[in-house]
Amino acid sequence: MKSTPDVADDAESAGRGPVAAVTRGTAAREAHEGQTRAAVVQLLLEDGPITAPEIGERLGLSAAGVRRHLDALIESGEAQAAMPPRGSGRGRGRPARRFLLTAVGRARLGHTYDDLATAAIRHLRELGGDAAVTDFAQRRVASILGGVDAVEEDGEVEAVAADIADAFSNAGFAASVRKVGSGVQICQHHCPVSHVAEQFPELCEAEQEAFVNLLGSHVQRLATIANGDAFCTTHVPAGTPAPAPPEPVPEPPVGERPHM
């Protein structure tokens, strides 16, 4: 007797049966989980240290959902709980834990052509010395900040700092500005060249020099990713212009020099 083809088997082979539906559902859930995980990583990158409730509120996730993603990121070494600020233990209750990306987490965001860039700058130093590397670093920062106008009058420091942060964000640094006391801080939450800057600090030094020139103020680097910190932080005191270099004292004409 000739067997009749199983309709269910045909449906499965056509991708329309219950097994295929379950497979598609699983793939969709995994894709959604991946997108949500990426959104959590982006928040940790740009706004970290950040609390779990803040993540849930920003992304519309339940407390259990946030905890699931944070636990996975911590287990993989991509995230960690930040140390609470000094004095936060005073008062009622314990301070909420805040989370941020680790160096491993930032590294997985990509550091394009690190080895090639390091080799190229090393070769540049061999050919032209330290001055050549410094000149390259200054030109690189100038290309990033080319559209930013320098401070011209009082009250513009915060606006220019915001323009600097936007320019660096467009270059892949995920930068932001926050007001702190009487000044502001420029925070770079990601550095696409941090692995190169570890070997060539001229890159960071050129950035700081450019900040001084644009802001007309002394700035202080509080932390850098290249030195192993969570992010780069530059403090800009408001209303403290950088002193102008001293005027050179003209030499008197030879015939008018005092006799000894």
Short mmCIF file of C-alpha atoms in Angstrom, two decimals, residues 90 127 149 158 170 177 215:
data_model
loop_
_atom_site.label_atom_id
_atom_site.label_comp_id
_atom_site.label_asym_id
_atom_site.label_seq_id
_atom_site.Cartn_x
_atom_site.Cartn_y
_atom_site.Cartn_z
CA ARG A 90 25.69 59.30 55.51
CA LEU A 127 61.28 59.61 10.91
CA ASP A 149 34.51 79.08 17.68
CA GLU A 158 29.53 76.61 28.87
CA ASN A 170 30.48 63.37 15.99
CA VAL A 177 28.95 68.46 29.31
CA LEU A 215 37.87 78.15 26.14
#
